[in-house]
Amino acid sequence: MKDLIKLSAEVADALKAGAPIVALESTIITHGMPYPANLEMARGVEALIRAEGAIPATIAVIDGELRVGLDDADLEALAQAKTVVKASGRDLAAVMVRKQTAGTTVSATMRLAELAGIEIFATGGVGGVHRGAEQSFDISADLTELGQTGTTVICAGVKSILDIAKTLEVLETQRVPVIAYGSDDFPAFFTRSSGLKADHRLDSVEEIAQAMILHRAIGSQTGILIANPIPEADALDPSFIDGTIDDAVAEADANGVTRKELTPFLLAKINELSEGRSLKANIALVRNNAAIAARIAVAHARFRSEKA
């Protein structure tokens, strides 16, 4: 399967050496933020991961080729691309056949990271159960992927545009451990708490790295969701962002926006209604997740080398 994936030289060398690597998704570049903020974010996140002693591996599909590890020219092209598609795990084969360029969602990035041999993945927030799913059945493939792919995903909880309580129920059904980093509460992306408790709390990157190793050792065959709250200085006021989200959801409903188009529409509308505050918070939480993921990757690589 690895023959299907083109690794950058840096990532290939890191894999051979057992060095710490952090996978990164690309829909946040192609569909999650406007240009040039998306490019600045992508470059900044990769630099942060390197500063923490790990190797970044941004994942995307370029002209039908599965790529793990992008250079700066690739990042810039993705950030400015007009015809790039959004690929979930189910879309990869069709995108490859059509030689398309695609930003990879959480589910697609997890799948490709697993095939490449990368165990740690940093993102902003994962998808989940959409509001009104009892009528629409709109549940993100991210949750299914977490239930069958052994990648550890570091995020700021699930996007607060979702039904968080139902999302946590589905994760429980999928046997996915939900671990909050340094908190008892499950965060809600733009805010530090959703009002719901996480399954578990771990307070150090070393504990998380040990949990990753043990989770694989007992044959769990699922991912782990690490919920890392947005830094307090960057968090938005819950009443403000909840009201903004409600307005954005109402506008999406009125315009019949659904399925793949829904999350990008809502994030863009929330950014517009919040006068850019949500974008600033989004960038801050992505950077925070990347830094923590890199520290976990370094601890994980150290523990594995000690066992070897």
Coordinates of N, CA, C and O in Angstrom, one line a residue, residues 180-307:
A180 N -9.0 14.4 27.6 CA -8.8 15.8 27.6 C -7.4 16.1 28.2 O -7.0 15.5 29.2
Y181 N -6.7 17.0 27.6 CA -5.3 17.3 28.0 C -5.4 18.4 29.0 O -5.7 19.6 28.7
G182 N -5.0 18.1 30.3 CA -5.0 19.1 31.3 C -6.3 19.7 31.7 O -6.4 20.8 32.2
S183 N -7.4 19.0 31.4 CA -8.7 19.5 31.7 C -9.7 18.3 32.0 O -9.5 17.2 31.5
D184 N -10.7 18.6 32.8 CA -11.8 17.6 33.0 C -12.8 17.7 32.0 O -13.6 16.8 31.7
D185 N -12.9 18.9 31.4 CA -14.0 19.2 30.4 C -13.6 18.9 29.0 O -12.4 19.0 28.6
F186 N -14.6 18.6 28.2 CA -14.4 18.4 26.7 C -14.5 19.8 26.1 O -15.6 20.4 26.3
P187 N -13.5 20.3 25.4 CA -13.6 21.6 24.8 C -14.5 21.7 23.6 O -14.8 20.7 23.0
A188 N -14.9 22.9 23.3 CA -15.8 23.2 22.1 C -15.2 24.1 21.1 O -15.7 25.1 20.8
F189 N -13.9 23.8 20.7 CA -13.3 24.5 19.6 C -12.9 25.9 20.0 O -11.9 26.2 20.5
F190 N -13.9 26.8 19.8 CA -13.6 28.2 20.1 C -13.6 28.5 21.6 O -13.2 29.6 22.0
T191 N -14.2 27.6 22.4 CA -14.2 27.8 23.9 C -13.6 26.6 24.6 O -13.5 25.5 24.1
R192 N -13.2 26.9 25.8 CA -12.4 25.9 26.6 C -13.3 24.7 27.1 O -12.8 23.7 27.5
S193 N -14.6 25.0 27.2 CA -15.5 23.9 27.7 C -16.8 23.9 27.0 O -17.3 24.9 26.6
S194 N -17.2 22.7 26.7 CA -18.5 22.5 26.1 C -19.6 22.3 27.1 O -20.8 22.2 26.8
G195 N -19.2 22.2 28.4 CA -20.2 21.9 29.4 C -20.3 20.4 29.7 O -21.1 20.0 30.5
L196 N -19.6 19.6 28.9 CA -19.6 18.2 29.0 C -18.2 17.7 29.5 O -17.2 18.3 29.2
K197 N -18.2 16.6 30.2 CA -17.0 16.0 30.6 C -16.3 15.1 29.6 O -17.0 14.4 28.9
A198 N -15.0 15.1 29.6 CA -14.3 14.1 28.7 C -14.3 12.8 29.5 O -14.4 12.7 30.7
D199 N -14.0 11.7 28.7 CA -13.9 10.4 29.4 C -12.8 10.3 30.4 O -12.9 9.7 31.4
H200 N -11.6 10.9 30.0 CA -10.4 10.8 30.8 C -9.7 12.1 30.7 O -9.8 12.9 29.8
R201 N -8.8 12.3 31.7 CA -7.9 13.4 31.7 C -6.5 12.9 31.9 O -6.2 12.1 32.8
L202 N -5.6 13.5 31.1 CA -4.1 13.2 31.3 C -3.5 14.6 31.2 O -3.8 15.5 30.5
D203 N -2.4 14.8 32.1 CA -1.9 16.1 32.3 C -0.5 16.3 31.7 O 0.1 17.3 31.9
S204 N 0.1 15.3 31.0 CA 1.4 15.5 30.5 C 1.5 14.8 29.1 O 0.8 13.8 28.9
V205 N 2.4 15.2 28.3 CA 2.6 14.6 27.0 C 3.2 13.2 27.1 O 2.9 12.3 26.3
E206 N 3.9 13.0 28.2 CA 4.5 11.7 28.4 C 3.4 10.7 28.7 O 3.4 9.5 28.3
E207 N 2.4 11.1 29.5 CA 1.3 10.2 29.8 C 0.5 9.8 28.5 O 0.1 8.7 28.3
I208 N 0.3 10.8 27.7 CA -0.4 10.6 26.4 C 0.3 9.6 25.6 O -0.2 8.7 25.0
A209 N 1.7 9.8 25.4 CA 2.5 9.0 24.6 C 2.4 7.5 25.1 O 2.4 6.6 24.4
Q210 N 2.5 7.4 26.5 CA 2.4 6.0 27.0 C 1.0 5.4 26.8 O 0.9 4.2 26.4
A211 N -0.1 6.2 26.8 CA -1.4 5.7 26.5 C -1.5 5.2 25.1 O -2.1 4.2 24.8
M212 N -0.9 6.0 24.2 CA -0.9 5.6 22.8 C -0.2 4.2 22.6 O -0.7 3.3 21.9
I213 N 0.9 4.0 23.2 CA 1.7 2.7 23.1 C 0.8 1.6 23.6 O 0.7 0.5 23.0
L214 N 0.2 1.8 24.8 CA -0.6 0.7 25.4 C -1.8 0.5 24.6 O -2.3 -0.7 24.5
H215 N -2.4 1.5 24.1 CA -3.7 1.3 23.3 C -3.4 0.4 22.1 O -4.3 -0.4 21.8
R216 N -2.3 0.6 21.4 CA -2.0 -0.3 20.3 C -1.6 -1.6 20.8 O -1.9 -2.6 20.2
A217 N -0.8 -1.7 21.9 CA -0.3 -3.0 22.4 C -1.5 -3.9 22.7 O -1.3 -5.2 22.6
I218 N -2.6 -3.4 23.2 CA -3.7 -4.3 23.6 C -4.6 -4.6 22.4 O -5.7 -5.2 22.6
G219 N -4.2 -4.1 21.2 CA -5.0 -4.5 20.0 C -6.3 -3.7 19.9 O -7.3 -4.3 19.3
S220 N -6.4 -2.5 20.3 CA -7.7 -1.8 20.3 C -8.2 -1.5 18.9 O -9.4 -1.5 18.7
Q221 N -7.3 -1.2 18.0 CA -7.6 -1.0 16.6 C -8.5 0.2 16.4 O -9.3 0.2 15.4
T222 N -8.5 1.2 17.3 CA -9.2 2.4 17.1 C -8.2 3.6 17.3 O -7.1 3.4 17.8
G223 N -8.6 4.8 16.8 CA -7.8 5.9 17.1 C -8.0 6.4 18.6 O -8.8 5.8 19.3
I224 N -7.3 7.4 18.9 CA -7.5 8.1 20.2 C -7.8 9.6 19.9 O -7.1 10.2 19.1
L225 N -8.7 10.2 20.6 CA -9.0 11.6 20.4 C -8.5 12.3 21.6 O -9.0 12.2 22.7
I226 N -7.5 13.2 21.4 CA -6.9 14.0 22.4 C -7.5 15.4 22.3 O -7.3 16.1 21.3
A227 N -8.3 15.8 23.3 CA -9.0 17.1 23.2 C -8.2 18.1 24.0 O -8.0 18.1 25.2
N228 N -7.6 19.1 23.3 CA -6.7 20.1 23.8 C -7.3 21.5 23.8 O -7.5 22.0 22.8
P229 N -7.8 22.0 25.0 CA -8.5 23.2 25.0 C -7.7 24.4 24.4 O -6.5 24.5 24.5
I230 N -8.4 25.3 23.6 CA -7.8 26.5 23.1 C -7.2 27.3 24.3 O -7.8 27.3 25.4
P231 N -6.1 27.9 24.1 CA -5.5 28.7 25.2 C -6.5 29.8 25.7 O -7.2 30.4 24.9
E232 N -6.5 30.0 27.0 CA -7.5 30.9 27.6 C -7.4 32.3 27.0 O -8.5 32.9 26.7
A233 N -6.2 32.8 26.6 CA -6.1 34.1 26.1 C -6.8 34.3 24.7 O -7.1 35.4 24.3
D234 N -6.9 33.1 24.0 CA -7.5 33.1 22.6 C -8.9 32.7 22.5 O -9.5 32.8 21.5
A235 N -9.5 32.2 23.7 CA -10.8 31.7 23.6 C -11.8 32.8 23.4 O -11.6 33.9 23.9
L236 N -13.0 32.5 22.8 CA -14.0 33.4 22.6 C -15.1 33.3 23.7 O -15.2 32.2 24.3
D237 N -15.8 34.3 23.9 CA -16.9 34.3 24.9 C -18.0 33.3 24.5 O -18.5 33.4 23.4
P238 N -18.4 32.4 25.3 CA -19.3 31.4 24.9 C -20.6 31.9 24.4 O -21.2 31.4 23.4
S239 N -21.2 32.9 25.1 CA -22.5 33.4 24.7 C -22.4 34.1 23.3 O -23.3 34.0 22.5
F240 N -21.3 34.8 23.1 CA -21.1 35.5 21.8 C -21.0 34.5 20.7 O -21.7 34.5 19.7
I241 N -20.1 33.5 20.9 CA -19.9 32.5 19.8 C -21.1 31.6 19.5 O -21.4 31.3 18.4
D242 N -21.8 31.2 20.6 CA -23.0 30.4 20.5 C -24.1 31.1 19.7 O -24.7 30.5 18.8
G243 N -24.2 32.4 20.0 CA -25.2 33.2 19.2 C -24.8 33.4 17.8 O -25.7 33.3 16.9
T244 N -23.5 33.6 17.5 CA -23.0 33.7 16.1 C -23.2 32.4 15.4 O -23.6 32.4 14.2
I245 N -23.0 31.3 16.0 CA -23.1 30.0 15.4 C -24.6 29.7 15.1 O -25.0 29.3 14.0
D246 N -25.5 30.1 16.0 CA -26.9 29.9 15.7 C -27.4 30.7 14.5 O -28.2 30.2 13.7
D247 N -26.9 31.9 14.4 CA -27.2 32.7 13.2 C -26.7 32.1 11.9 O -27.4 32.1 10.9
A248 N -25.5 31.6 12.0 CA -24.9 31.0 10.8 C -25.6 29.7 10.4 O -25.9 29.5 9.2
V249 N -26.0 28.9 11.4 CA -26.8 27.7 11.1 C -28.1 28.0 10.5 O -28.6 27.3 9.5
A250 N -28.8 29.0 11.0 CA -30.1 29.5 10.5 C -29.9 29.9 9.0 O -30.8 29.6 8.2
E251 N -28.9 30.6 8.7 CA -28.6 31.0 7.3 C -28.4 29.9 6.4 O -28.8 29.8 5.2
A252 N -27.6 28.9 6.9 CA -27.3 27.7 6.1 C -28.6 26.9 5.8 O -28.9 26.5 4.7
D253 N -29.5 26.8 6.8 CA -30.8 26.1 6.6 C -31.6 26.9 5.6 O -32.2 26.2 4.7
A254 N -31.6 28.2 5.7 CA -32.4 29.0 4.8 C -32.0 28.9 3.3 O -32.8 29.0 2.4
N255 N -30.7 28.6 3.1 CA -30.1 28.5 1.8 C -29.9 27.1 1.3 O -29.4 26.9 0.2
G256 N -30.4 26.1 2.1 CA -30.3 24.7 1.7 C -28.9 24.2 1.6 O -28.6 23.3 0.9
V257 N -27.9 24.7 2.4 CA -26.6 24.3 2.4 C -26.4 23.0 3.2 O -26.8 23.0 4.4
T258 N -25.9 21.9 2.6 CA -25.8 20.6 3.3 C -24.5 19.9 2.9 O -23.7 20.4 2.1
R259 N -24.3 18.8 3.6 CA -23.3 17.8 3.3 C -21.9 18.5 3.2 O -21.5 19.3 4.1
K260 N -21.0 18.2 2.2 CA -19.7 18.7 2.3 C -19.6 20.2 2.3 O -18.6 20.8 2.8
E261 N -20.6 20.9 1.8 CA -20.5 22.4 1.7 C -20.8 23.0 3.0 O -20.6 24.2 3.2
L262 N -21.5 22.2 4.0 CA -22.0 22.9 5.2 C -20.9 23.4 6.1 O -21.0 24.6 6.5
T263 N -19.9 22.6 6.4 CA -18.9 23.1 7.4 C -18.1 24.3 6.8 O -18.0 25.3 7.5
P264 N -17.6 24.3 5.6 CA -16.9 25.5 5.0 C -17.8 26.7 5.0 O -17.4 27.8 5.4
F265 N -19.1 26.5 4.7 CA -20.1 27.7 4.7 C -20.2 28.2 6.1 O -20.1 29.5 6.3
L266 N -20.4 27.3 7.1 CA -20.6 27.8 8.5 C -19.4 28.5 9.0 O -19.5 29.6 9.6
L267 N -18.2 28.0 8.7 CA -17.0 28.6 9.2 C -16.7 30.0 8.6 O -16.3 30.9 9.3
A268 N -17.0 30.1 7.3 CA -16.9 31.4 6.6 C -17.9 32.4 7.2 O -17.6 33.6 7.4
K269 N -19.1 31.9 7.4 CA -20.2 32.8 7.9 C -19.9 33.3 9.3 O -20.1 34.4 9.7
I270 N -19.4 32.3 10.1 CA -19.1 32.7 11.5 C -17.9 33.7 11.5 O -17.9 34.6 12.3
N271 N -16.9 33.5 10.6 CA -15.8 34.5 10.6 C -16.4 35.9 10.2 O -16.0 36.9 10.7
E272 N -17.3 35.9 9.2 CA -17.9 37.2 8.8 C -18.7 37.8 9.9 O -18.5 39.0 10.2
L273 N -19.5 37.0 10.6 CA -20.4 37.6 11.7 C -19.5 38.0 12.9 O -19.9 38.9 13.6
S274 N -18.4 37.3 13.1 CA -17.6 37.7 14.3 C -16.5 38.7 13.9 O -15.7 39.0 14.8
E275 N -16.6 39.2 12.7 CA -15.6 40.3 12.3 C -14.2 39.8 12.4 O -13.3 40.6 12.8
G276 N -14.0 38.5 12.1 CA -12.6 38.0 12.0 C -12.1 37.4 13.3 O -11.0 36.8 13.4
R277 N -12.9 37.5 14.4 CA -12.4 37.0 15.7 C -12.3 35.5 15.7 O -11.5 34.9 16.3
S278 N -13.3 34.8 15.0 CA -13.2 33.4 14.9 C -12.0 32.8 14.2 O -11.5 31.8 14.6
L279 N -11.6 33.5 13.1 CA -10.5 33.1 12.4 C -9.2 33.2 13.2 O -8.3 32.3 13.2
K280 N -9.1 34.3 14.0 CA -7.9 34.5 14.8 C -7.9 33.4 15.9 O -6.8 32.8 16.2
A281 N -9.0 33.0 16.5 CA -9.1 32.0 17.4 C -8.7 30.6 16.8 O -8.0 29.8 17.4
N282 N -9.2 30.4 15.6 CA -9.0 29.2 14.9 C -7.5 29.0 14.6 O -6.9 27.9 14.9
I283 N -6.8 30.0 14.2 CA -5.4 29.9 14.0 C -4.6 29.6 15.3 O -3.7 28.8 15.3
A284 N -5.1 30.3 16.4 CA -4.4 30.1 17.7 C -4.5 28.7 18.2 O -3.6 28.1 18.7
L285 N -5.7 28.1 18.0 CA -5.9 26.7 18.5 C -5.2 25.7 17.6 O -4.7 24.7 18.2
V286 N -5.1 25.9 16.3 CA -4.4 25.0 15.5 C -2.9 25.0 15.9 O -2.2 24.0 15.9
R287 N -2.3 26.2 16.1 CA -0.9 26.3 16.5 C -0.7 25.6 17.8 O 0.3 24.9 18.0
N288 N -1.6 25.8 18.7 CA -1.5 25.2 20.1 C -1.6 23.7 19.9 O -0.8 22.9 20.6
N289 N -2.5 23.2 19.1 CA -2.6 21.7 18.9 C -1.3 21.1 18.3 O -0.8 20.0 18.6
A290 N -0.8 21.9 17.3 CA 0.5 21.4 16.6 C 1.6 21.3 17.6 O 2.4 20.3 17.6
A291 N 1.8 22.3 18.5 CA 2.9 22.3 19.4 C 2.7 21.1 20.4 O 3.7 20.4 20.7
I292 N 1.5 20.9 20.9 CA 1.3 19.8 21.8 C 1.6 18.4 21.1 O 2.2 17.5 21.6
A293 N 1.1 18.3 19.9 CA 1.2 17.1 19.1 C 2.7 16.8 18.9 O 3.1 15.6 19.0
A294 N 3.5 17.8 18.6 CA 4.9 17.6 18.4 C 5.6 17.1 19.7 O 6.5 16.2 19.6
R295 N 5.2 17.7 20.8 CA 5.8 17.2 22.1 C 5.4 15.8 22.4 O 6.2 15.0 22.9
I296 N 4.1 15.4 22.1 CA 3.7 14.0 22.2 C 4.5 13.1 21.3 O 5.0 12.1 21.7
A297 N 4.7 13.6 20.1 CA 5.5 12.8 19.1 C 6.9 12.5 19.6 O 7.5 11.4 19.4
V298 N 7.5 13.6 20.2 CA 8.9 13.4 20.7 C 8.9 12.4 21.8 O 9.8 11.6 21.9
A299 N 8.0 12.5 22.7 CA 7.9 11.6 23.9 C 7.6 10.2 23.4 O 8.2 9.2 23.9
H300 N 6.7 10.1 22.4 CA 6.4 8.8 21.8 C 7.6 8.1 21.2 O 7.8 6.9 21.4
A301 N 8.3 8.9 20.4 CA 9.5 8.3 19.7 C 10.6 7.9 20.8 O 11.2 6.9 20.6
R302 N 10.7 8.7 21.8 CA 11.7 8.3 22.9 C 11.3 7.0 23.6 O 12.2 6.1 23.7
F303 N 10.0 6.9 23.9 CA 9.6 5.7 24.6 C 9.8 4.4 23.7 O 10.2 3.4 24.2
R304 N 9.5 4.6 22.4 CA 9.6 3.5 21.5 C 11.1 3.1 21.3 O 11.4 1.9 21.2
S305 N 11.9 4.0 21.3 CA 13.4 3.7 21.1 C 13.9 3.0 22.4 O 14.8 2.2 22.3
E306 N 13.4 3.4 23.5 CA 13.8 2.8 24.8 C 13.4 1.3 24.9 O 14.1 0.5 25.5
K307 N 12.2 1.0 24.3 CA 11.7 -0.3 24.3 C 12.4 -1.2 23.2 O 12.5 -2.4 23.4

